[in-house]
Short mmCIF file of C-alpha atoms in Angstrom, two decimals:
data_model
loop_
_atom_site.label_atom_id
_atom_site.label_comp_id
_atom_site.label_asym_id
_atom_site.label_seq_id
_atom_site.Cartn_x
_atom_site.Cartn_y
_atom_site.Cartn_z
CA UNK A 76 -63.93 -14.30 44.32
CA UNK A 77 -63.48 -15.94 47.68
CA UNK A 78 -61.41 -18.82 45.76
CA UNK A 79 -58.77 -16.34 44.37
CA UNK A 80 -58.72 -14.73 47.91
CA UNK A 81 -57.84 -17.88 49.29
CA UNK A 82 -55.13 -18.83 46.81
CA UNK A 83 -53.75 -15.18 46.48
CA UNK A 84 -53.49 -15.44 50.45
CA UNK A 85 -51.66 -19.05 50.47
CA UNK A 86 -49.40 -17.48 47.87
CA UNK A 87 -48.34 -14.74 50.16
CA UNK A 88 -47.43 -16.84 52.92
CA UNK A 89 -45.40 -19.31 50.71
CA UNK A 90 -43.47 -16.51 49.13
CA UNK A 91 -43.23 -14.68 52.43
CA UNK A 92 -41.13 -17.63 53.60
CA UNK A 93 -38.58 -18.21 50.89
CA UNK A 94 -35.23 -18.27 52.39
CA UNK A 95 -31.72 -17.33 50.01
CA UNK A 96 -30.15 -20.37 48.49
CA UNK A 97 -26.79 -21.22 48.57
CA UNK A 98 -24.92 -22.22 45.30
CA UNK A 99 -23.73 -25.35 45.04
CA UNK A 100 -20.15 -24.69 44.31
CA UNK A 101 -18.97 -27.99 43.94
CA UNK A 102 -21.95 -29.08 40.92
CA UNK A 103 -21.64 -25.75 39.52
CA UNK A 104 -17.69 -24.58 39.02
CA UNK A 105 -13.92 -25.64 39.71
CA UNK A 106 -11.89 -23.84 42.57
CA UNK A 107 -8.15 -23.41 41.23
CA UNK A 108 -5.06 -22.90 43.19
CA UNK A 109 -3.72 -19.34 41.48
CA UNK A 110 -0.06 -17.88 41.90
CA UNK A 111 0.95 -18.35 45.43
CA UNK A 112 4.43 -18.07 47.16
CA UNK A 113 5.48 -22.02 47.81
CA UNK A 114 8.19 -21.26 50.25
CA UNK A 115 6.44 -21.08 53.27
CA UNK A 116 6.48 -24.79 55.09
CA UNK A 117 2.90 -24.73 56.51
CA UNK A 118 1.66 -24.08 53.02
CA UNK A 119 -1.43 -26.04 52.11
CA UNK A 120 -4.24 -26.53 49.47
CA UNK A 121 -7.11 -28.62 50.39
CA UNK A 122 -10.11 -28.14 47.60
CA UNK A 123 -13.03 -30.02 49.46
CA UNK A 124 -12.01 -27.99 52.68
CA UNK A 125 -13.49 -24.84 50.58
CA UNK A 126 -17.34 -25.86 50.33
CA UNK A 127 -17.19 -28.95 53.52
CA UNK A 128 -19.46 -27.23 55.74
CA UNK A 129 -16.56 -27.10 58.21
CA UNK A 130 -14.86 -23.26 59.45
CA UNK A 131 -12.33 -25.69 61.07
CA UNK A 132 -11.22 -27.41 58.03
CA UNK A 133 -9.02 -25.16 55.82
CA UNK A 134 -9.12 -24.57 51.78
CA UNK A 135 -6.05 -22.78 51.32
CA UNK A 136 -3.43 -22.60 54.39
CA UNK A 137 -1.13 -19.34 55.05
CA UNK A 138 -1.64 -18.89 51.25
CA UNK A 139 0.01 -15.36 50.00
CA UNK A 140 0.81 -13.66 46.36
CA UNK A 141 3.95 -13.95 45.10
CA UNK A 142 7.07 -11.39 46.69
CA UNK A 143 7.91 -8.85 45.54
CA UNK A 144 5.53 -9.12 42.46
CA UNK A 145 2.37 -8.00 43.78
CA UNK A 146 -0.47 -6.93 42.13
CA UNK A 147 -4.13 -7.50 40.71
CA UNK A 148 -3.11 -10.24 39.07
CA UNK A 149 -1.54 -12.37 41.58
CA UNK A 150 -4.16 -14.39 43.22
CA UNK A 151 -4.08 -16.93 45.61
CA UNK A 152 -7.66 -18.90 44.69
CA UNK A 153 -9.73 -18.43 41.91
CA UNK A 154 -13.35 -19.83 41.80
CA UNK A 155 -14.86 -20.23 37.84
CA UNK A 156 -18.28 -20.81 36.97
CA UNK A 157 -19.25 -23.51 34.42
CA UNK A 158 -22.00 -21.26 33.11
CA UNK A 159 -22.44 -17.65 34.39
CA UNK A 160 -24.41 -17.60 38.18
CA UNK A 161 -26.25 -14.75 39.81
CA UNK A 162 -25.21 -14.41 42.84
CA UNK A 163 -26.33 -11.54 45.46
CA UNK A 164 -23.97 -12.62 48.69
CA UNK A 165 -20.33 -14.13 48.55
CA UNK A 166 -19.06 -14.97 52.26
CA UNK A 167 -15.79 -16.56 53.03
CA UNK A 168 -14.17 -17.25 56.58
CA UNK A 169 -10.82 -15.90 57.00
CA UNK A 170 -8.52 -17.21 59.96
CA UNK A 171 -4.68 -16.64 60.58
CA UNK A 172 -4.97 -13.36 58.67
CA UNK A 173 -1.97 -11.19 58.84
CA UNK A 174 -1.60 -7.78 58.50
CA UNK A 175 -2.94 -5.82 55.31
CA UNK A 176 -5.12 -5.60 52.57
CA UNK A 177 -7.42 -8.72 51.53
CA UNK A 178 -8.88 -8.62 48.06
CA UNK A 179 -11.14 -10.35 46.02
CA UNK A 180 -12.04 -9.24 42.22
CA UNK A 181 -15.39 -10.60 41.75
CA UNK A 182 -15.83 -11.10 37.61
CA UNK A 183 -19.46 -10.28 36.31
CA UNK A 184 -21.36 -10.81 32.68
CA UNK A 185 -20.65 -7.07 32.26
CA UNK A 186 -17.17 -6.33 33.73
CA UNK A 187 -16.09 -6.44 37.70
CA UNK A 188 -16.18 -5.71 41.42
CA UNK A 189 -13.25 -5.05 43.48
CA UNK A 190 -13.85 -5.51 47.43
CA UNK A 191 -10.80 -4.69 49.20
CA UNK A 192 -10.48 -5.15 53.16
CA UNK A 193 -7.47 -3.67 55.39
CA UNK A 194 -6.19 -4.51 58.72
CA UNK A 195 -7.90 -7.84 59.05
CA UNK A 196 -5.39 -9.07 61.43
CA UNK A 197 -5.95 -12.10 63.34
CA UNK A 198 -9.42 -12.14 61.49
CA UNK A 199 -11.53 -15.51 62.66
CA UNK A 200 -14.97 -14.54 61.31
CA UNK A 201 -16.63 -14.50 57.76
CA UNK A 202 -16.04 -11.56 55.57
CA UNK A 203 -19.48 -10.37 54.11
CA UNK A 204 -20.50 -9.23 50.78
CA UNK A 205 -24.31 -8.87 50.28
CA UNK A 206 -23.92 -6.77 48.01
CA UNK A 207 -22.72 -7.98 44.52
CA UNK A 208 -26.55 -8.61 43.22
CA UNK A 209 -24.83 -9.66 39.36
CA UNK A 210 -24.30 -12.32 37.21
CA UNK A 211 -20.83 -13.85 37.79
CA UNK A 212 -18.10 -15.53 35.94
CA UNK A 213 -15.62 -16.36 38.33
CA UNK A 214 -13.77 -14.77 41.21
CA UNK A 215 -10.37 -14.13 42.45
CA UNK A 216 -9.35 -14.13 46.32
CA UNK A 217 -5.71 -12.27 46.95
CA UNK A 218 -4.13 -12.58 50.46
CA UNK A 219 -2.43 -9.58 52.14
CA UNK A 220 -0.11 -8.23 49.91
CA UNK A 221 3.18 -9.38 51.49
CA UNK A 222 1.51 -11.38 54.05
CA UNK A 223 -1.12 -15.09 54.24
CA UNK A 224 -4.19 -15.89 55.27
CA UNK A 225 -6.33 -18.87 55.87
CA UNK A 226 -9.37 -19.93 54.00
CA UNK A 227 -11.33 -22.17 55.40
CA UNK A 228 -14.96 -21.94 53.82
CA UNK A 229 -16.46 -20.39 50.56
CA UNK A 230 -20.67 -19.69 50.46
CA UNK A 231 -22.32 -17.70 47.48
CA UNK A 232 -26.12 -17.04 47.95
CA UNK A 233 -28.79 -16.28 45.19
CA UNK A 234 -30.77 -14.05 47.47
CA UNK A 235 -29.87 -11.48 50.37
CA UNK A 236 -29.43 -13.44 53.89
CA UNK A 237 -31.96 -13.16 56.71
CA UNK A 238 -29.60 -12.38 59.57
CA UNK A 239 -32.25 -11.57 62.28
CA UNK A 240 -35.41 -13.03 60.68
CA UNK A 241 -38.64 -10.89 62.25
CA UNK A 242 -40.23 -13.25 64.35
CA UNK A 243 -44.19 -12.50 64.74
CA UNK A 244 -45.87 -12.47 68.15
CA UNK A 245 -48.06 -15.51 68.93
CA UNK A 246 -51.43 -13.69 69.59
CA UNK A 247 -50.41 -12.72 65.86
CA UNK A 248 -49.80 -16.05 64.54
CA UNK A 249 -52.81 -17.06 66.46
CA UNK A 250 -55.03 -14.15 64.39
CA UNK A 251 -53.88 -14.95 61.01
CA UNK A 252 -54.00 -18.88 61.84
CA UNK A 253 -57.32 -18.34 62.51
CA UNK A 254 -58.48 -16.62 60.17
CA UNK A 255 -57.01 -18.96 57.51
CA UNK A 256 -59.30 -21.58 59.52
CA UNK A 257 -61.89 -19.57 59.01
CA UNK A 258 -61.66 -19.07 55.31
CA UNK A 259 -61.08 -22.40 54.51
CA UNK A 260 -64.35 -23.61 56.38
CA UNK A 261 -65.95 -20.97 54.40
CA UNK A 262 -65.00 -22.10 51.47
CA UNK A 263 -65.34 -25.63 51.72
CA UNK A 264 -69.22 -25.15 53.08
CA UNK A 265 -69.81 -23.90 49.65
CA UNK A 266 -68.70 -26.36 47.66
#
């Protein structure tokens, strides 16, 4: 009895400490450049910039969707899956973002998500969603219609992020410590 005590207990405090995971996107898809307008001279495209680790390096530079033919199907970087992924967060950083709607169609096993953002302007932060919790193909970011942005990181998570983790007092930690002590001399007196 005491034995499964101890290993139930050990098994709470591992699993109470697993942390989300973030996909590797490099090992496990392709990012594509989609339909862009080319015009614009500070255009850029820089793959590795997408998953470097860097907010400073960009992916895709003042990309935008094509003018005047805007619409759902006009976007500006698609991410693909080699084999379908669960994944409950997607986070990108946005900078130079002008003025208007930011969208990103996010294809699952069983259909799709649209997440649409407006009046992002001069956006220099990471656009959250922690909630898309389903299996996913691949995924389509569209700059403001009429207007670019700037990518300059891609994340997808298998679990929901810890923002503000709960941090126990120490006379707490102290307790529990101590009572794991405890158990274990317990335990290892009877064998």
């Amino acid at each position: 009895m005491k034995k499964s005590l101890l290993v139930l207990l050990l098994l709470f405090l591992i699993c109470s400490t697993a942390k989300a995971v973030m996909i590797d996107l490099e090992a496990n898809g392709t990012f594509a450049i989609g339909n862009y307008h080319s015009g614009h001279p500070e255009f850029g495209w820089n793959e590795s910039g997408l998953t470097d680790g860097d907010t400073t390096t960009y992916g895709l530079l003042q990309g935008h969707a094509p003018y005047p033919d805007y619409n759902l199907d006009h976007y500006t970087v698609i991410y693909t899956f080699n084999t379908p992924q669960y994944v409950d967060t997607l986070q990108f950083y946005l900078t130079q973002c002008d003025l208007n709607t930011v969208s990103t169609r996010i294809f699952t096993t069983t259909g799709y998500i649209d997440k649409h953002e407006a009046n992002l302007f001069d956006l220099n932060d990471w656009l959250v969603y922690d909630d898309i919790q389903a299996t996913v193909t691949h995924i389509h970011f569209l700059a403001p219609q009429e207007n670019r942005y700037t990518i300059t990181e891609i994340e997808m998570y298998d679990a929901p992020l810890v923002t503000d983790p709960v941090v126990p007092e120490p006379m707490s930690l102290l307790l529990v410590a101590t009572g794991i002590v405890g158990l274990i001399r317990r335990f290892s007196n009877k064998l």
